[in-house]
mmCIF file of C-alpha atoms in Angstrom:
data_model
loop_
_atom_site.group_PDB
_atom_site.id
_atom_site.type_symbol
_atom_site.label_atom_id
_atom_site.label_comp_id
_atom_site.label_asym_id
_atom_site.label_seq_id
_atom_site.Cartn_x
_atom_site.Cartn_y
_atom_site.Cartn_z
ATOM 1 C CA UNK A 26 115.412 106.939 106.253
ATOM 2 C CA UNK A 27 115.855 104.022 103.908
ATOM 3 C CA UNK A 28 115.430 101.532 106.715
ATOM 4 C CA UNK A 29 112.346 103.379 107.902
ATOM 5 C CA UNK A 30 110.747 103.127 104.427
ATOM 6 C CA UNK A 31 111.670 99.436 104.174
ATOM 7 C CA UNK A 32 110.378 98.664 107.706
ATOM 8 C CA UNK A 33 107.086 100.458 107.109
ATOM 9 C CA UNK A 34 106.274 98.007 104.294
ATOM 10 C CA UNK A 35 103.579 100.367 102.929
ATOM 11 C CA UNK A 36 102.382 99.125 99.527
ATOM 12 C CA UNK A 37 101.541 102.649 98.292
ATOM 13 C CA UNK A 38 105.098 104.045 98.378
ATOM 14 C CA UNK A 39 108.608 102.670 98.347
ATOM 15 C CA UNK A 40 112.143 103.858 97.697
ATOM 16 C CA UNK A 41 115.615 102.383 97.497
ATOM 17 C CA UNK A 42 119.092 103.367 96.450
ATOM 18 C CA UNK A 43 119.941 103.079 92.785
ATOM 19 C CA UNK A 44 123.053 100.921 92.249
ATOM 20 C CA UNK A 45 124.129 101.336 95.929
ATOM 21 C CA UNK A 46 124.573 105.108 95.353
ATOM 22 C CA UNK A 47 123.447 107.007 98.480
ATOM 23 C CA UNK A 48 122.646 110.151 96.463
ATOM 24 C CA UNK A 49 120.605 108.437 93.720
ATOM 25 C CA UNK A 50 117.365 106.755 94.718
ATOM 26 C CA UNK A 51 114.374 105.282 92.881
ATOM 27 C CA UNK A 52 110.936 105.956 94.273
ATOM 28 C CA UNK A 53 107.630 104.196 93.731
ATOM 29 C CA UNK A 54 104.096 105.538 94.167
ATOM 30 C CA UNK A 55 100.889 103.623 93.659
ATOM 31 C CA UNK A 56 98.169 105.726 92.073
ATOM 32 C CA UNK A 57 95.490 106.681 94.604
ATOM 33 C CA UNK A 58 92.109 104.926 94.309
ATOM 34 C CA UNK A 59 89.246 107.009 93.030
ATOM 35 C CA UNK A 60 91.572 108.966 90.699
ATOM 36 C CA UNK A 61 92.511 108.487 87.024
ATOM 37 C CA UNK A 62 95.856 107.266 88.383
ATOM 38 C CA UNK A 63 94.280 104.308 90.199
ATOM 39 C CA UNK A 64 96.104 101.018 89.582
ATOM 40 C CA UNK A 65 99.126 102.923 88.229
ATOM 41 C CA UNK A 66 102.617 102.135 89.415
ATOM 42 C CA UNK A 67 104.664 105.315 89.063
ATOM 43 C CA UNK A 68 108.458 105.344 89.213
ATOM 44 C CA UNK A 69 110.333 108.469 90.323
ATOM 45 C CA UNK A 70 113.956 109.516 90.138
ATOM 46 C CA UNK A 71 115.243 110.946 93.432
ATOM 47 C CA UNK A 72 118.513 112.816 93.765
ATOM 48 C CA UNK A 73 119.682 113.556 97.297
ATOM 49 C CA UNK A 74 121.746 116.804 97.444
ATOM 50 C CA UNK A 75 124.901 117.020 99.585
ATOM 51 C CA UNK A 76 123.173 119.473 101.935
ATOM 52 C CA UNK A 77 120.139 117.217 102.538
ATOM 53 C CA UNK A 78 118.057 117.436 104.759
ATOM 54 C CA UNK A 79 118.553 121.184 104.832
ATOM 55 C CA UNK A 80 117.557 121.334 101.158
ATOM 56 C CA UNK A 81 114.938 119.166 99.495
ATOM 57 C CA UNK A 82 115.652 116.129 97.353
ATOM 58 C CA UNK A 83 115.238 116.568 93.599
ATOM 59 C CA UNK A 84 112.358 114.333 92.567
ATOM 60 C CA UNK A 85 110.844 113.814 89.139
ATOM 61 C CA UNK A 86 108.542 111.291 87.585
ATOM 62 C CA UNK A 87 110.259 108.685 85.438
ATOM 63 C CA UNK A 88 106.907 107.251 84.428
ATOM 64 C CA UNK A 89 104.883 109.421 82.016
ATOM 65 C CA UNK A 90 101.836 110.977 83.682
ATOM 66 C CA UNK A 91 99.102 113.437 82.647
ATOM 67 C CA UNK A 92 98.749 115.864 85.583
ATOM 68 C CA UNK A 93 98.666 119.676 85.759
ATOM 69 C CA UNK A 94 101.414 119.857 88.400
ATOM 70 C CA UNK A 95 103.759 117.365 86.673
ATOM 71 C CA UNK A 96 105.446 117.978 83.318
ATOM 72 C CA UNK A 97 104.180 115.526 80.710
ATOM 73 C CA UNK A 98 107.510 115.904 78.941
ATOM 74 C CA UNK A 99 110.158 115.914 81.691
ATOM 75 C CA UNK A 100 108.444 114.591 84.784
ATOM 76 C CA UNK A 101 109.291 117.748 86.750
ATOM 77 C CA UNK A 102 106.959 118.259 89.766
ATOM 78 C CA UNK A 103 105.498 121.566 90.966
ATOM 79 C CA UNK A 104 104.998 121.017 94.679
ATOM 80 C CA UNK A 105 105.777 123.533 97.444
ATOM 81 C CA UNK A 106 107.281 120.940 99.836
ATOM 82 C CA UNK A 107 109.893 120.146 97.188
ATOM 83 C CA UNK A 108 110.807 123.821 96.975
ATOM 84 C CA UNK A 109 110.239 126.745 99.366
ATOM 85 C CA UNK A 110 108.128 124.840 101.894
ATOM 86 C CA UNK A 111 110.763 122.179 102.528
ATOM 87 C CA UNK A 112 111.881 121.653 106.126
ATOM 88 C CA UNK A 113 114.710 119.501 107.516
ATOM 89 C CA UNK A 114 111.993 117.736 109.542
ATOM 90 C CA UNK A 115 110.587 116.306 106.304
ATOM 91 C CA UNK A 116 111.833 113.029 104.800
ATOM 92 C CA UNK A 117 111.851 111.204 101.480
ATOM 93 C CA UNK A 118 108.869 109.233 102.746
ATOM 94 C CA UNK A 119 106.899 112.436 103.508
ATOM 95 C CA UNK A 120 107.890 113.841 100.113
ATOM 96 C CA UNK A 121 106.566 110.719 98.369
ATOM 97 C CA UNK A 122 103.373 110.842 100.408
ATOM 98 C CA UNK A 123 102.956 114.534 99.455
ATOM 99 C CA UNK A 124 103.436 113.695 95.790
ATOM 100 C CA UNK A 125 100.853 110.896 96.110
ATOM 101 C CA UNK A 126 98.432 113.362 97.758
ATOM 102 C CA UNK A 127 99.028 115.741 94.808
ATOM 103 C CA UNK A 128 97.773 113.009 92.490
ATOM 104 C CA UNK A 129 94.484 113.037 94.440
ATOM 105 C CA UNK A 130 94.258 116.823 94.571
ATOM 106 C CA UNK A 131 95.679 118.584 91.490
ATOM 107 C CA UNK A 132 96.319 122.302 91.685
ATOM 108 C CA UNK A 133 95.668 123.642 88.129
ATOM 109 C CA UNK A 134 96.149 127.254 89.209
ATOM 110 C CA UNK A 135 99.822 126.504 89.992
ATOM 111 C CA UNK A 136 100.691 124.303 87.002
ATOM 112 C CA UNK A 137 103.912 122.665 85.880
ATOM 113 C CA UNK A 138 102.231 121.757 82.591
ATOM 114 C CA UNK A 139 100.082 124.574 81.177
ATOM 115 C CA UNK A 140 98.505 122.371 78.474
ATOM 116 C CA UNK A 141 97.309 119.848 81.059
ATOM 117 C CA UNK A 142 96.090 122.601 83.444
ATOM 118 C CA UNK A 143 94.110 124.193 80.607
ATOM 119 C CA UNK A 144 92.444 120.892 79.775
ATOM 120 C CA UNK A 145 91.727 120.285 83.491
ATOM 121 C CA UNK A 146 89.962 123.674 83.750
ATOM 122 C CA UNK A 147 88.234 123.782 80.365
ATOM 123 C CA UNK A 148 87.369 120.108 79.655
ATOM 124 C CA UNK A 149 87.563 118.159 82.893
ATOM 125 C CA UNK A 150 86.003 114.983 81.416
ATOM 126 C CA UNK A 151 88.648 114.927 78.652
ATOM 127 C CA UNK A 152 91.350 115.476 81.281
ATOM 128 C CA UNK A 153 90.092 112.496 83.288
ATOM 129 C CA UNK A 154 89.975 110.309 80.185
ATOM 130 C CA UNK A 155 93.449 111.373 79.044
ATOM 131 C CA UNK A 156 94.940 110.876 82.499
ATOM 132 C CA UNK A 157 93.337 107.435 82.732
ATOM 133 C CA UNK A 158 94.614 106.438 79.251
ATOM 134 C CA UNK A 159 98.148 107.632 80.160
ATOM 135 C CA UNK A 160 97.987 105.656 83.411
ATOM 136 C CA UNK A 161 96.889 102.493 81.552
ATOM 137 C CA UNK A 162 99.516 103.079 78.823
ATOM 138 C CA UNK A 163 102.532 104.011 80.884
ATOM 139 C CA UNK A 164 101.938 102.995 84.513
ATOM 140 C CA UNK A 165 100.262 99.620 84.491
ATOM 141 C CA UNK A 166 101.475 96.183 83.706
ATOM 142 C CA UNK A 167 102.013 92.956 85.512
ATOM 143 C CA UNK A 168 101.200 93.061 89.199
ATOM 144 C CA UNK A 169 104.675 93.001 90.725
ATOM 145 C CA UNK A 170 106.208 94.168 93.956
ATOM 146 C CA UNK A 171 107.488 97.791 93.761
ATOM 147 C CA UNK A 172 111.153 96.743 93.621
ATOM 148 C CA UNK A 173 110.385 94.309 90.784
ATOM 149 C CA UNK A 174 108.581 97.042 88.831
ATOM 150 C CA UNK A 175 111.598 99.344 89.217
ATOM 151 C CA UNK A 176 114.088 96.660 88.175
ATOM 152 C CA UNK A 177 112.071 95.470 85.184
ATOM 153 C CA UNK A 178 111.467 98.909 83.652
ATOM 154 C CA UNK A 179 112.475 98.870 79.994
ATOM 155 C CA UNK A 180 113.065 102.392 78.702
ATOM 156 C CA UNK A 181 113.063 101.322 75.040
ATOM 157 C CA UNK A 182 109.587 99.816 75.450
ATOM 158 C CA UNK A 183 108.368 102.895 77.299
ATOM 159 C CA UNK A 184 109.830 105.164 74.588
ATOM 160 C CA UNK A 185 108.116 103.124 71.885
ATOM 161 C CA UNK A 186 104.757 103.334 73.656
ATOM 162 C CA UNK A 187 105.242 107.078 74.163
ATOM 163 C CA UNK A 188 106.109 107.576 70.464
ATOM 164 C CA UNK A 189 103.042 105.571 69.405
ATOM 165 C CA UNK A 190 100.808 107.554 71.784
ATOM 166 C CA UNK A 191 101.949 110.920 70.390
ATOM 167 C CA UNK A 192 101.672 109.711 66.809
ATOM 168 C CA UNK A 193 98.085 108.651 67.461
ATOM 169 C CA UNK A 194 97.430 112.013 69.118
ATOM 170 C CA UNK A 195 98.791 113.917 66.110
ATOM 171 C CA UNK A 196 96.745 111.838 63.654
ATOM 172 C CA UNK A 197 93.547 112.367 65.666
ATOM 173 C CA UNK A 198 94.280 116.110 65.731
ATOM 174 C CA UNK A 199 94.147 115.967 61.910
ATOM 175 C CA UNK A 200 90.543 114.806 62.161
ATOM 176 C CA UNK A 201 90.854 111.023 62.095
ATOM 177 C CA UNK A 202 89.248 108.887 64.808
ATOM 178 C CA UNK A 203 91.467 107.144 67.330
ATOM 179 C CA UNK A 204 90.560 103.733 65.796
ATOM 180 C CA UNK A 205 91.597 104.985 62.378
ATOM 181 C CA UNK A 206 94.862 106.313 63.796
ATOM 182 C CA UNK A 207 95.676 102.970 65.404
#
């Protein structure tokens, strides 16, 4: 499977083993064009269970993302092919492509993150703006190859950005403008 992904050389998705560990992989998904995730480079943690391919891989977003089917806190993904619809005929590549398709077609009636789903349903324009801001804040940066993006990730920097984002959010919830909060 790993060789198939490498041989495909598709710029939208990629995956490789983490530290030469066959059960721990790192995945990469490029945000689909025409969505608030466009130009985003999303990193995912992939854990391959011992009974794979009979059971699905455990996949979660490492990059913060604002999406009704993905936890904004933990990166957990609500997607049927990663749970009860998994088949041994599916692969890591098809799982990543399914996740990328989910970015294009959110399912707010089957949410992983209720707060995001509520915003999606009740204030779609605010959802789009928030998702776009999160993409720009957490998923963009220098234009690098997927493997370079994965290697260069700095969790301390990402945590600092995340802390600043939530602090700004809390201040704006108190009635201040975003510019005042910054």
